[in-house]
Amino acid sequence: MLLRLIRYRSSIAAYAAEKRRRRRFLMDNGGLRRRRLKPSGAMEMEGKSSAKKKKVRKTNPPAEEAVTAAAASLLTEALILEILSRLPARSVRRFKCVSPAWRDLIADPAHRKKLPQPLAGFLYSTYQGPDRRMYDFHFAKVPGGAAQPVDPSLSFLPSHRYWYVDRLDSCNGLLLSRAHKFPSTPFGDDDEPLEYHYIVCNPATGRWVGIPALPSVADGHRVIARLAFDPAVSSHFHVLQFEDTEQDKYITGMTIYSSQTGAWNYRESRLPEKISLFAGFTSVFFQGMLHLYGLLYPVNTDFDAVLVAVDMEGQVWKTIPVPSGGLSYGMMGVSQGCLHYAATPLAPGEKKKKGKKKKHGDTTTVWYMKDYDSREWVLKHSVSYDELCSMTGGEYRVAAFHPDCDTIFLDSFGADTLASYDMQHRKFHRIRSLRKNKAAIFLPYVPLFSDSFAGADGQ
């Protein structure tokens, strides 16, 4: 953007100078029409003369270079940072190559608070043992990520206060966790549920805030909590806790916490359909609405997956159908400013045995919504199951989208490997091995180096 601005000003100045030169030339030669009527000999002489002029001009520095240098000299560090802060992280990284001064300016830790940061990696969990309710947490760094390591243990939280802290969701640099407190007495009832409340923290700065606890959920009810935060719009965040019942198996309502008001508010579901949410999938905050992955209830053989979108007031609820591909593993995300969705086929061999053929049944497909208001998906890329297996040597699913380019991240089903796939060049690259016994959820993490967020008390 910065280079475009400089080149644009240079082109205007060069165009004006060229226009003035042509006007003087035409006036000196009696106008355009008279010049066209000159004898052929005169035209030859004029051609030689213009050739000499062109040759002379090549040896002199172009006027636009001088204009570019003058324009660049007017850019202060504050103005450069202001321009760079409005660009994608990938573009900011490229501007490091402009000059050593620009490289040092962008790499300066004091400026990280304002400049956008690239994707650092993924927070993921592994099962501690037979009890599938307990996890260990890890961080998988990706190439080009932040040099500062991420502490997946969240050691800045007071260990004497919390017995176990679960990781639930991430959104634009903040992390939502559920913190279980130690029993009030050391010899409490084993069947007594532990008290917990939600915590929102910034792993890059160690700042965090505890959210007031909600009343315990009634027996037979399930809750799914997700985080909504956009620092480009506001420093405030929202936590949304969705509820359903084991008997009905679809969303009945949700409770919304706003850091601006510091209070919870309950809203009944306004969805006309009965939809059950997937607990092991991340959410996406986009266009002021939180998007979750769900399934129409009752479940049929066509696997009717949908996206559920709700605003931060709980007044607007809507469903977005996703491209149908039969039994598949769905994943959504935001890349290059557009909502994306990927479908990875499950057990293609079994589907072939049953004789079921879908248009995209044995193909991993990636779709994007060019116009969000239209809710129409456009096919961006597809790769067959056989082609992907030939590149990877195993079965992979789409785990996440790169926020700044046409790259998807893949998670192996059996090899515990994180990989990337360049859709534009159809290239596969293994990034690193993951811990064994990993859980399904991957939380993409982009560092947020600002000093605070609304509600953080510096604990």
CSV table of C-alpha atoms in Angstrom, one decimal:
chain,number,residue,atom,x,y,z
A,1,MET,CA,0.0,0.0,0.0
A,2,LEU,CA,2.8,2.4,0.9
A,3,LEU,CA,4.7,1.7,-2.3
A,4,ARG,CA,1.5,2.1,-4.3
A,5,LEU,CA,1.0,5.5,-2.8
A,6,ILE,CA,4.5,6.6,-3.6
A,7,ARG,CA,4.3,5.2,-7.1
A,8,TYR,CA,0.9,6.9,-7.6
A,9,ARG,CA,2.2,10.3,-6.7
A,10,SER,CA,5.3,9.7,-8.9
A,11,SER,CA,3.1,8.7,-11.9
A,12,ILE,CA,1.0,11.9,-11.5
A,13,ALA,CA,4.1,14.1,-11.5
A,14,ALA,CA,5.7,12.3,-14.4
A,15,TYR,CA,2.4,12.4,-16.4
A,16,ALA,CA,2.1,16.2,-15.8
A,17,ALA,CA,5.7,16.8,-16.9
A,18,GLU,CA,5.3,14.7,-20.0
A,19,LYS,CA,2.0,16.5,-20.9
A,20,ARG,CA,3.8,19.9,-20.6
A,21,ARG,CA,6.7,18.7,-22.8
A,22,ARG,CA,4.3,17.5,-25.5
A,23,ARG,CA,2.4,20.7,-25.5
A,24,ARG,CA,5.6,22.8,-26.0
A,25,PHE,CA,6.8,20.4,-28.8
A,26,LEU,CA,3.5,20.8,-30.7
A,27,MET,CA,3.6,24.6,-30.4
A,28,ASP,CA,7.2,24.8,-31.6
A,29,ASN,CA,6.4,22.7,-34.7
A,30,GLY,CA,3.2,24.5,-35.7
A,31,GLY,CA,0.7,22.1,-34.3
A,32,LEU,CA,0.0,18.4,-34.7
A,33,ARG,CA,-1.7,18.6,-38.2
A,34,ARG,CA,1.2,20.6,-39.8
A,35,ARG,CA,3.7,18.2,-38.3
A,36,ARG,CA,2.0,15.2,-40.0
A,37,LEU,CA,2.3,17.0,-43.4
A,38,LYS,CA,6.0,17.3,-43.4
A,39,PRO,CA,8.0,15.7,-46.2
A,40,SER,CA,9.4,12.3,-45.7
A,41,GLY,CA,12.9,13.6,-45.5
A,42,ALA,CA,11.9,15.9,-42.7
A,43,MET,CA,10.2,13.0,-41.0
A,44,GLU,CA,13.4,11.0,-41.2
A,45,MET,CA,15.4,13.8,-39.7
A,46,GLU,CA,12.8,14.3,-37.0
A,47,GLY,CA,12.9,10.5,-36.3
A,48,LYS,CA,16.7,10.6,-35.9
A,49,SER,CA,16.4,13.7,-33.7
A,50,SER,CA,13.8,12.1,-31.5
A,51,ALA,CA,15.9,8.9,-31.3
A,52,LYS,CA,18.8,11.0,-30.0
A,53,LYS,CA,16.5,12.6,-27.5
A,54,LYS,CA,15.3,9.3,-26.3
A,55,LYS,CA,18.9,8.1,-26.0
A,56,VAL,CA,19.8,11.2,-24.0
A,57,ARG,CA,16.8,10.6,-21.7
A,58,LYS,CA,17.9,7.1,-21.0
A,59,THR,CA,21.2,8.3,-19.7
A,60,ASN,CA,19.7,10.8,-17.3
A,61,PRO,CA,17.9,9.8,-14.1
A,62,PRO,CA,14.2,9.5,-14.6
A,63,ALA,CA,12.1,12.3,-13.2
A,64,GLU,CA,9.8,9.9,-11.4
A,65,GLU,CA,12.8,8.5,-9.3
A,66,ALA,CA,13.4,12.0,-8.0
A,67,VAL,CA,9.8,12.4,-7.1
A,68,THR,CA,9.7,9.0,-5.4
A,69,ALA,CA,12.7,9.8,-3.3
A,70,ALA,CA,11.2,13.2,-2.4
A,71,ALA,CA,7.9,11.6,-1.4
A,72,ALA,CA,9.7,8.8,0.6
A,73,SER,CA,11.7,11.4,2.5
A,74,LEU,CA,8.4,13.0,3.8
A,75,LEU,CA,7.3,9.7,5.5
A,76,THR,CA,8.0,9.8,9.2
A,77,GLU,CA,8.2,6.7,11.4
A,78,ALA,CA,4.9,7.5,12.9
A,79,LEU,CA,3.2,7.8,9.5
A,80,ILE,CA,4.9,4.5,8.2
A,81,LEU,CA,3.6,2.7,11.3
A,82,GLU,CA,0.1,4.1,10.8
A,83,ILE,CA,0.0,2.8,7.2
A,84,LEU,CA,1.5,-0.6,8.1
A,85,SER,CA,-0.9,-1.1,10.9
A,86,ARG,CA,-3.8,-1.1,8.3
A,87,LEU,CA,-2.2,-3.9,6.2
A,88,PRO,CA,-2.3,-7.7,6.5
A,89,ALA,CA,0.4,-9.3,8.5
A,90,ARG,CA,1.8,-11.0,5.3
A,91,SER,CA,2.3,-7.6,3.6
A,92,VAL,CA,4.0,-6.1,6.7
A,93,ARG,CA,6.5,-9.0,6.6
A,94,ARG,CA,7.3,-8.2,3.0
A,95,PHE,CA,8.0,-4.6,3.8
A,96,LYS,CA,11.0,-5.7,5.9
A,97,CYS,CA,12.8,-6.1,2.6
A,98,VAL,CA,12.5,-2.5,1.7
A,99,SER,CA,15.6,-1.4,3.6
A,100,PRO,CA,17.5,-2.2,6.8
A,101,ALA,CA,15.8,0.8,8.4
A,102,TRP,CA,12.3,-0.5,7.6
A,103,ARG,CA,13.4,-4.0,8.8
A,104,ASP,CA,14.5,-2.6,12.2
A,105,LEU,CA,11.4,-0.4,12.4
A,106,ILE,CA,9.0,-3.4,11.9
A,107,ALA,CA,11.0,-5.8,14.2
A,108,ASP,CA,11.3,-3.3,17.0
A,109,PRO,CA,9.4,-4.8,20.0
A,110,ALA,CA,8.0,-1.4,20.9
A,111,HIS,CA,6.1,-1.4,17.6
A,112,ARG,CA,4.6,-4.9,17.9
A,113,LYS,CA,1.7,-3.5,19.9
A,114,LYS,CA,0.4,-1.6,16.8
A,115,LEU,CA,1.4,-3.8,13.9
A,116,PRO,CA,-0.5,-6.9,12.8
A,117,GLN,CA,1.1,-10.2,13.7
A,118,PRO,CA,1.3,-13.4,11.6
A,119,LEU,CA,-0.2,-16.7,12.6
A,120,ALA,CA,2.1,-18.1,15.3
A,121,GLY,CA,0.8,-21.7,15.5
A,122,PHE,CA,-1.8,-23.8,17.2
A,123,LEU,CA,-2.8,-24.7,20.7
A,124,TYR,CA,-3.9,-28.3,20.9
A,125,SER,CA,-4.5,-30.8,23.6
A,126,THR,CA,-3.8,-34.5,24.3
A,127,TYR,CA,-5.6,-36.9,26.6
A,128,GLN,CA,-3.9,-37.4,30.0
A,129,GLY,CA,-5.1,-41.0,30.2
A,130,PRO,CA,-8.2,-43.2,30.2
A,131,ASP,CA,-10.2,-40.2,31.6
A,132,ARG,CA,-11.1,-38.3,28.4
A,133,ARG,CA,-12.2,-35.3,30.4
A,134,MET,CA,-8.6,-34.4,31.4
A,135,TYR,CA,-6.1,-32.9,28.9
A,136,ASP,CA,-2.5,-31.8,28.6
A,137,PHE,CA,-1.9,-28.7,26.5
A,138,HIS,CA,0.8,-28.0,23.9
A,139,PHE,CA,1.7,-25.4,21.3
A,140,ALA,CA,2.7,-26.2,17.7
A,141,LYS,CA,4.7,-23.4,16.1
A,142,VAL,CA,4.4,-22.8,12.3
A,143,PRO,CA,7.0,-21.3,9.9
A,144,GLY,CA,7.0,-17.6,9.9
A,145,GLY,CA,5.3,-17.4,13.3
A,146,ALA,CA,6.3,-15.1,16.2
A,147,ALA,CA,9.7,-15.6,17.6
A,148,GLN,CA,8.4,-15.3,21.2
A,149,PRO,CA,7.4,-18.7,22.4
A,150,VAL,CA,3.9,-19.3,23.7
A,151,ASP,CA,3.4,-20.9,27.1
A,152,PRO,CA,0.6,-23.4,26.7
A,153,SER,CA,0.5,-24.0,30.5
A,154,LEU,CA,-0.6,-20.4,31.2
A,155,SER,CA,1.8,-20.2,34.1
A,156,PHE,CA,0.8,-16.6,34.8
A,157,LEU,CA,-2.4,-17.9,36.3
A,158,PRO,CA,-2.4,-18.5,40.1
A,159,SER,CA,-1.7,-22.2,40.5
A,160,HIS,CA,-2.8,-22.1,44.2
A,161,ARG,CA,-6.3,-21.0,43.2
A,162,TYR,CA,-7.1,-23.4,40.3
A,163,TRP,CA,-7.0,-27.2,40.3
A,164,TYR,CA,-7.4,-27.6,36.5
A,165,VAL,CA,-7.7,-25.1,33.7
A,166,ASP,CA,-9.3,-26.2,30.4
A,167,ARG,CA,-8.8,-24.4,27.0
A,168,LEU,CA,-12.0,-23.8,25.2
A,169,ASP,CA,-11.6,-21.2,22.4
A,170,SER,CA,-9.3,-18.5,20.9
A,171,CYS,CA,-10.2,-15.4,19.1
A,172,ASN,CA,-7.8,-12.7,17.7
A,173,GLY,CA,-5.1,-13.1,20.3
A,174,LEU,CA,-7.3,-13.9,23.4
A,175,LEU,CA,-7.9,-17.3,24.9
A,176,LEU,CA,-11.0,-18.5,26.7
A,177,SER,CA,-10.5,-21.0,29.5
A,178,ARG,CA,-12.6,-22.8,32.1
A,179,ALA,CA,-10.9,-22.7,35.5
A,180,HIS,CA,-11.9,-25.3,38.1
A,181,LYS,CA,-11.3,-24.2,41.7
A,182,PHE,CA,-9.9,-26.4,44.5
A,183,PRO,CA,-12.5,-27.8,46.8
A,184,SER,CA,-13.4,-25.6,49.7
A,185,THR,CA,-12.5,-28.4,52.1
A,186,PRO,CA,-9.7,-31.0,51.6
A,187,PHE,CA,-12.1,-33.8,52.5
A,188,GLY,CA,-15.0,-32.9,50.4
A,189,ASP,CA,-17.5,-35.3,48.7
A,190,ASP,CA,-16.0,-37.0,45.7
A,191,ASP,CA,-19.3,-36.7,43.9
A,192,GLU,CA,-19.6,-33.0,44.5
A,193,PRO,CA,-18.9,-31.0,41.3
A,194,LEU,CA,-16.1,-28.6,41.4
A,195,GLU,CA,-16.8,-24.9,41.1
A,196,TYR,CA,-15.6,-23.2,38.0
A,197,HIS,CA,-15.7,-20.0,36.2
A,198,TYR,CA,-14.4,-18.7,32.8
A,199,ILE,CA,-11.2,-16.8,32.3
A,200,VAL,CA,-10.2,-14.7,29.3
A,201,CYS,CA,-6.5,-14.1,29.0
A,202,ASN,CA,-3.8,-12.8,26.6
A,203,PRO,CA,-1.0,-15.4,26.5
A,204,ALA,CA,1.4,-12.9,24.8
A,205,THR,CA,1.2,-10.4,27.7
A,206,GLY,CA,0.1,-12.6,30.6
A,207,ARG,CA,-2.9,-10.4,31.4
A,208,TRP,CA,-6.2,-12.0,32.3
A,209,VAL,CA,-9.6,-11.5,33.8
A,210,GLY,CA,-11.9,-13.8,35.7
A,211,ILE,CA,-15.6,-13.7,34.7
A,212,PRO,CA,-18.4,-14.0,37.3
A,213,ALA,CA,-19.5,-17.6,37.6
A,214,LEU,CA,-22.9,-18.7,36.3
A,215,PRO,CA,-25.3,-20.9,38.3
A,216,SER,CA,-24.7,-24.6,37.9
A,217,VAL,CA,-26.2,-26.2,34.9
A,218,ALA,CA,-29.2,-28.5,35.6
A,219,ASP,CA,-28.7,-32.2,35.3
A,220,GLY,CA,-29.2,-33.4,31.8
A,221,HIS,CA,-28.0,-30.1,30.3
A,222,ARG,CA,-24.9,-29.5,28.2
A,223,VAL,CA,-23.1,-26.1,27.7
A,224,ILE,CA,-20.7,-25.0,25.0
A,225,ALA,CA,-18.8,-21.7,25.6
A,226,ARG,CA,-17.1,-19.6,22.9
A,227,LEU,CA,-15.3,-16.3,22.7
A,228,ALA,CA,-15.9,-13.3,20.5
A,229,PHE,CA,-13.3,-10.5,20.2
A,230,ASP,CA,-12.2,-8.1,17.5
A,231,PRO,CA,-9.5,-5.5,18.6
A,232,ALA,CA,-10.0,-3.6,15.4
A,233,VAL,CA,-13.5,-2.7,16.4
A,234,SER,CA,-13.5,-2.6,20.2
A,235,SER,CA,-11.3,-3.6,23.2
A,236,HIS,CA,-14.4,-5.3,24.7
A,237,PHE,CA,-15.1,-9.0,24.4
A,238,HIS,CA,-18.1,-11.4,24.7
A,239,VAL,CA,-18.4,-14.9,26.0
A,240,LEU,CA,-21.3,-16.9,24.7
A,241,GLN,CA,-22.5,-20.0,26.6
A,242,PHE,CA,-24.9,-22.2,24.6
A,243,GLU,CA,-27.2,-24.6,26.2
A,244,ASP,CA,-29.0,-27.8,25.0
A,245,THR,CA,-30.5,-30.8,26.8
A,246,GLU,CA,-29.6,-34.4,26.4
A,247,GLN,CA,-33.3,-35.2,25.8
A,248,ASP,CA,-33.9,-32.6,23.1
A,249,LYS,CA,-30.3,-32.5,21.7
A,250,TYR,CA,-30.7,-29.1,20.1
A,251,ILE,CA,-30.0,-25.5,21.1
A,252,THR,CA,-32.5,-24.0,23.6
A,253,GLY,CA,-30.8,-20.7,24.3
A,254,MET,CA,-27.6,-19.0,25.3
A,255,THR,CA,-26.2,-16.7,28.0
A,256,ILE,CA,-24.0,-13.8,26.9
A,257,TYR,CA,-21.4,-12.1,29.0
A,258,SER,CA,-20.2,-8.6,27.9
A,259,SER,CA,-17.0,-7.1,29.3
A,260,GLN,CA,-18.5,-3.7,28.8
A,261,THR,CA,-21.4,-4.3,31.2
A,262,GLY,CA,-19.8,-7.0,33.3
A,263,ALA,CA,-23.0,-9.0,33.4
A,264,TRP,CA,-24.6,-12.2,31.9
A,265,ASN,CA,-27.8,-12.1,30.0
A,266,TYR,CA,-29.9,-15.0,28.8
A,267,ARG,CA,-31.5,-15.2,25.4
A,268,GLU,CA,-33.8,-17.9,24.1
A,269,SER,CA,-32.9,-19.5,20.7
A,270,ARG,CA,-34.6,-17.8,17.8
A,271,LEU,CA,-33.6,-20.5,15.3
A,272,PRO,CA,-36.6,-22.0,13.4
A,273,GLU,CA,-34.7,-25.3,13.0
A,274,LYS,CA,-33.6,-27.7,15.6
A,275,ILE,CA,-29.8,-27.7,15.6
A,276,SER,CA,-27.3,-29.6,17.7
A,277,LEU,CA,-23.8,-28.0,18.1
A,278,PHE,CA,-20.5,-29.8,17.7
A,279,ALA,CA,-18.6,-29.4,21.0
A,280,GLY,CA,-15.2,-30.2,19.6
A,281,PHE,CA,-15.0,-27.5,16.9
A,282,THR,CA,-13.7,-24.0,17.1
A,283,SER,CA,-15.9,-21.0,16.4
A,284,VAL,CA,-15.3,-18.0,14.1
A,285,PHE,CA,-16.1,-14.4,14.9
A,286,PHE,CA,-16.8,-12.6,11.6
A,287,GLN,CA,-18.9,-9.6,10.5
A,288,GLY,CA,-19.9,-9.0,14.1
A,289,MET,CA,-21.4,-12.5,14.5
A,290,LEU,CA,-20.2,-15.7,16.1
A,291,HIS,CA,-20.3,-18.7,13.8
A,292,LEU,CA,-20.5,-22.3,15.1
A,293,TYR,CA,-20.6,-25.7,13.4
A,294,GLY,CA,-23.8,-27.7,13.9
A,295,LEU,CA,-26.1,-30.4,12.6
A,296,LEU,CA,-29.8,-30.4,11.8
A,297,TYR,CA,-31.7,-32.5,14.2
A,298,PRO,CA,-32.9,-35.2,13.8
A,299,VAL,CA,-29.8,-36.5,12.0
A,300,ASN,CA,-30.5,-38.1,8.6
A,301,THR,CA,-28.3,-40.0,6.1
A,302,ASP,CA,-27.5,-36.8,4.2
A,303,PHE,CA,-25.5,-35.3,7.1
A,304,ASP,CA,-27.1,-31.9,7.0
A,305,ALA,CA,-24.4,-29.7,8.5
A,306,VAL,CA,-25.0,-26.0,8.9
A,307,LEU,CA,-23.3,-23.0,10.4
A,308,VAL,CA,-25.1,-21.2,13.2
A,309,ALA,CA,-24.5,-17.4,13.4
A,310,VAL,CA,-25.6,-15.2,16.2
A,311,ASP,CA,-25.0,-11.5,17.1
A,312,MET,CA,-23.6,-10.2,20.4
A,313,GLU,CA,-27.1,-9.1,21.6
A,314,GLY,CA,-28.7,-12.5,21.0
A,315,GLN,CA,-31.3,-10.8,18.8
A,316,VAL,CA,-30.2,-12.1,15.3
A,317,TRP,CA,-30.0,-15.8,14.8
A,318,LYS,CA,-29.4,-17.4,11.4
A,319,THR,CA,-28.3,-20.6,9.8
A,320,ILE,CA,-26.0,-20.9,6.8
A,321,PRO,CA,-26.1,-24.2,4.8
A,322,VAL,CA,-22.7,-25.6,3.9
A,323,PRO,CA,-21.9,-27.5,0.7
A,324,SER,CA,-23.1,-31.0,1.1
A,325,GLY,CA,-20.5,-33.7,0.6
A,326,GLY,CA,-22.1,-36.6,2.4
A,327,LEU,CA,-20.3,-37.9,5.5
A,328,SER,CA,-17.4,-35.5,6.0
A,329,TYR,CA,-15.3,-33.6,8.5
A,330,GLY,CA,-16.2,-29.9,8.2
A,331,MET,CA,-14.0,-27.0,9.2
A,332,MET,CA,-14.6,-23.2,8.9
A,333,GLY,CA,-12.3,-20.2,9.2
A,334,VAL,CA,-11.5,-16.8,7.9
A,335,SER,CA,-8.9,-16.2,5.3
A,336,GLN,CA,-8.0,-13.1,3.3
A,337,GLY,CA,-11.2,-11.4,4.6
A,338,CYS,CA,-13.6,-14.1,3.6
A,339,LEU,CA,-15.4,-16.9,5.4
A,340,HIS,CA,-14.1,-20.3,4.3
A,341,TYR,CA,-15.4,-23.8,4.7
A,342,ALA,CA,-13.6,-27.1,4.0
A,343,ALA,CA,-15.0,-30.6,3.9
A,344,THR,CA,-12.8,-33.7,4.3
A,345,PRO,CA,-14.4,-37.0,3.3
A,346,LEU,CA,-14.7,-39.7,6.0
A,347,ALA,CA,-14.1,-43.3,5.2
A,348,PRO,CA,-14.3,-43.1,1.4
A,349,GLY,CA,-13.8,-46.9,1.2
A,350,GLU,CA,-16.9,-47.6,3.2
A,351,LYS,CA,-18.9,-45.2,1.0
A,352,LYS,CA,-17.7,-47.0,-2.1
A,353,LYS,CA,-18.8,-50.4,-0.7
A,354,LYS,CA,-22.3,-49.0,-0.1
A,355,GLY,CA,-22.4,-47.7,-3.6
A,356,LYS,CA,-23.1,-44.1,-2.5
A,357,LYS,CA,-21.7,-41.5,-4.9
A,358,LYS,CA,-21.7,-37.8,-4.1
A,359,LYS,CA,-20.6,-35.0,-6.3
A,360,HIS,CA,-17.7,-34.3,-3.9
A,361,GLY,CA,-18.0,-37.5,-1.8
A,362,ASP,CA,-14.3,-38.6,-2.1
A,363,THR,CA,-12.8,-35.2,-2.6
A,364,THR,CA,-11.6,-32.7,-0.1
A,365,THR,CA,-13.1,-29.4,-1.1
A,366,VAL,CA,-12.5,-25.8,0.0
A,367,TRP,CA,-15.2,-23.1,-0.4
A,368,TYR,CA,-15.3,-19.4,0.3
A,369,MET,CA,-18.1,-16.9,0.6
A,370,LYS,CA,-17.1,-14.0,-1.7
A,371,ASP,CA,-20.2,-12.0,-0.7
A,372,TYR,CA,-21.2,-12.8,2.9
A,373,ASP,CA,-24.7,-11.3,2.6
A,374,SER,CA,-25.5,-13.6,-0.3
A,375,ARG,CA,-24.6,-16.8,1.7
A,376,GLU,CA,-23.5,-18.4,-1.5
A,377,TRP,CA,-20.4,-20.6,-1.4
A,378,VAL,CA,-17.9,-20.6,-4.3
A,379,LEU,CA,-15.6,-23.6,-4.9
A,380,LYS,CA,-12.0,-22.5,-4.4
A,381,HIS,CA,-10.1,-25.7,-4.5
A,382,SER,CA,-10.6,-29.5,-4.6
A,383,VAL,CA,-8.2,-32.4,-4.3
A,384,SER,CA,-9.2,-36.0,-4.6
A,385,TYR,CA,-8.7,-38.5,-1.8
A,386,ASP,CA,-6.2,-40.5,-3.9
A,387,GLU,CA,-4.2,-37.4,-4.9
A,388,LEU,CA,-3.9,-36.2,-1.4
A,389,CYS,CA,-2.9,-39.6,-0.1
A,390,SER,CA,-0.2,-39.9,-2.8
A,391,MET,CA,1.3,-36.7,-1.5
A,392,THR,CA,0.9,-37.2,2.2
A,393,GLY,CA,1.3,-41.0,2.5
A,394,GLY,CA,-1.7,-41.1,4.8
A,395,GLU,CA,-5.1,-39.7,5.7
A,396,TYR,CA,-5.4,-36.1,6.6
A,397,ARG,CA,-8.2,-33.7,7.5
A,398,VAL,CA,-8.3,-29.9,7.1
A,399,ALA,CA,-7.6,-28.5,10.6
A,400,ALA,CA,-7.4,-24.7,9.9
A,401,PHE,CA,-7.0,-22.0,7.3
A,402,HIS,CA,-4.1,-19.6,7.0
A,403,PRO,CA,-5.4,-16.1,7.6
A,404,ASP,CA,-3.4,-14.4,4.9
A,405,CYS,CA,-2.9,-16.8,1.9
A,406,ASP,CA,-4.2,-19.8,0.1
A,407,THR,CA,-2.8,-22.3,2.5
A,408,ILE,CA,-4.6,-24.9,4.6
A,409,PHE,CA,-3.3,-26.8,7.6
A,410,LEU,CA,-3.7,-30.5,7.7
A,411,ASP,CA,-3.9,-32.8,10.7
A,412,SER,CA,-3.1,-36.5,10.2
A,413,PHE,CA,-5.6,-39.1,11.5
A,414,GLY,CA,-3.0,-41.7,12.6
A,415,ALA,CA,0.5,-40.2,12.2
A,416,ASP,CA,0.1,-37.3,14.6
A,417,THR,CA,1.6,-34.8,12.1
A,418,LEU,CA,0.8,-31.2,11.4
A,419,ALA,CA,1.3,-30.2,7.7
A,420,SER,CA,0.4,-27.4,5.3
A,421,TYR,CA,-1.0,-27.6,1.8
A,422,ASP,CA,-0.5,-24.7,-0.7
A,423,MET,CA,-3.7,-24.8,-2.8
A,424,GLN,CA,-2.3,-22.5,-5.5
A,425,HIS,CA,0.8,-24.6,-6.2
A,426,ARG,CA,-0.7,-27.9,-4.9
A,427,LYS,CA,2.3,-28.5,-2.7
A,428,PHE,CA,2.4,-30.5,0.6
A,429,HIS,CA,4.8,-29.7,3.4
A,430,ARG,CA,5.2,-31.5,6.8
A,431,ILE,CA,5.6,-29.0,9.5
A,432,ARG,CA,6.2,-31.0,12.7
A,433,SER,CA,5.2,-34.1,14.7
A,434,LEU,CA,2.5,-33.7,17.3
A,435,ARG,CA,2.1,-35.4,20.6
A,436,LYS,CA,0.3,-38.7,20.6
A,437,ASN,CA,-3.3,-39.2,21.8
A,438,LYS,CA,-4.2,-35.7,20.7
A,439,ALA,CA,-7.8,-34.4,20.9
A,440,ALA,CA,-9.7,-33.1,17.9
A,441,ILE,CA,-9.7,-29.4,18.6
A,442,PHE,CA,-7.0,-27.0,17.2
A,443,LEU,CA,-7.0,-23.4,18.3
A,444,PRO,CA,-5.2,-21.1,15.9
A,445,TYR,CA,-3.2,-18.4,17.7
A,446,VAL,CA,-2.2,-15.0,16.5
A,447,PRO,CA,-0.3,-12.9,19.2
A,448,LEU,CA,-1.8,-9.7,20.5
A,449,PHE,CA,0.9,-7.5,22.0
A,450,SER,CA,-1.3,-4.6,23.2
A,451,ASP,CA,-0.9,-3.8,26.8
A,452,SER,CA,-4.4,-4.7,27.9
A,453,PHE,CA,-7.9,-5.5,26.8
A,454,ALA,CA,-11.1,-4.3,28.4
A,455,GLY,CA,-11.7,-5.8,31.8
A,456,ALA,CA,-8.1,-7.1,32.3
A,457,ASP,CA,-7.0,-6.1,35.8
A,458,GLY,CA,-3.3,-6.9,35.5
A,459,GLN,CA,-3.5,-9.9,37.9
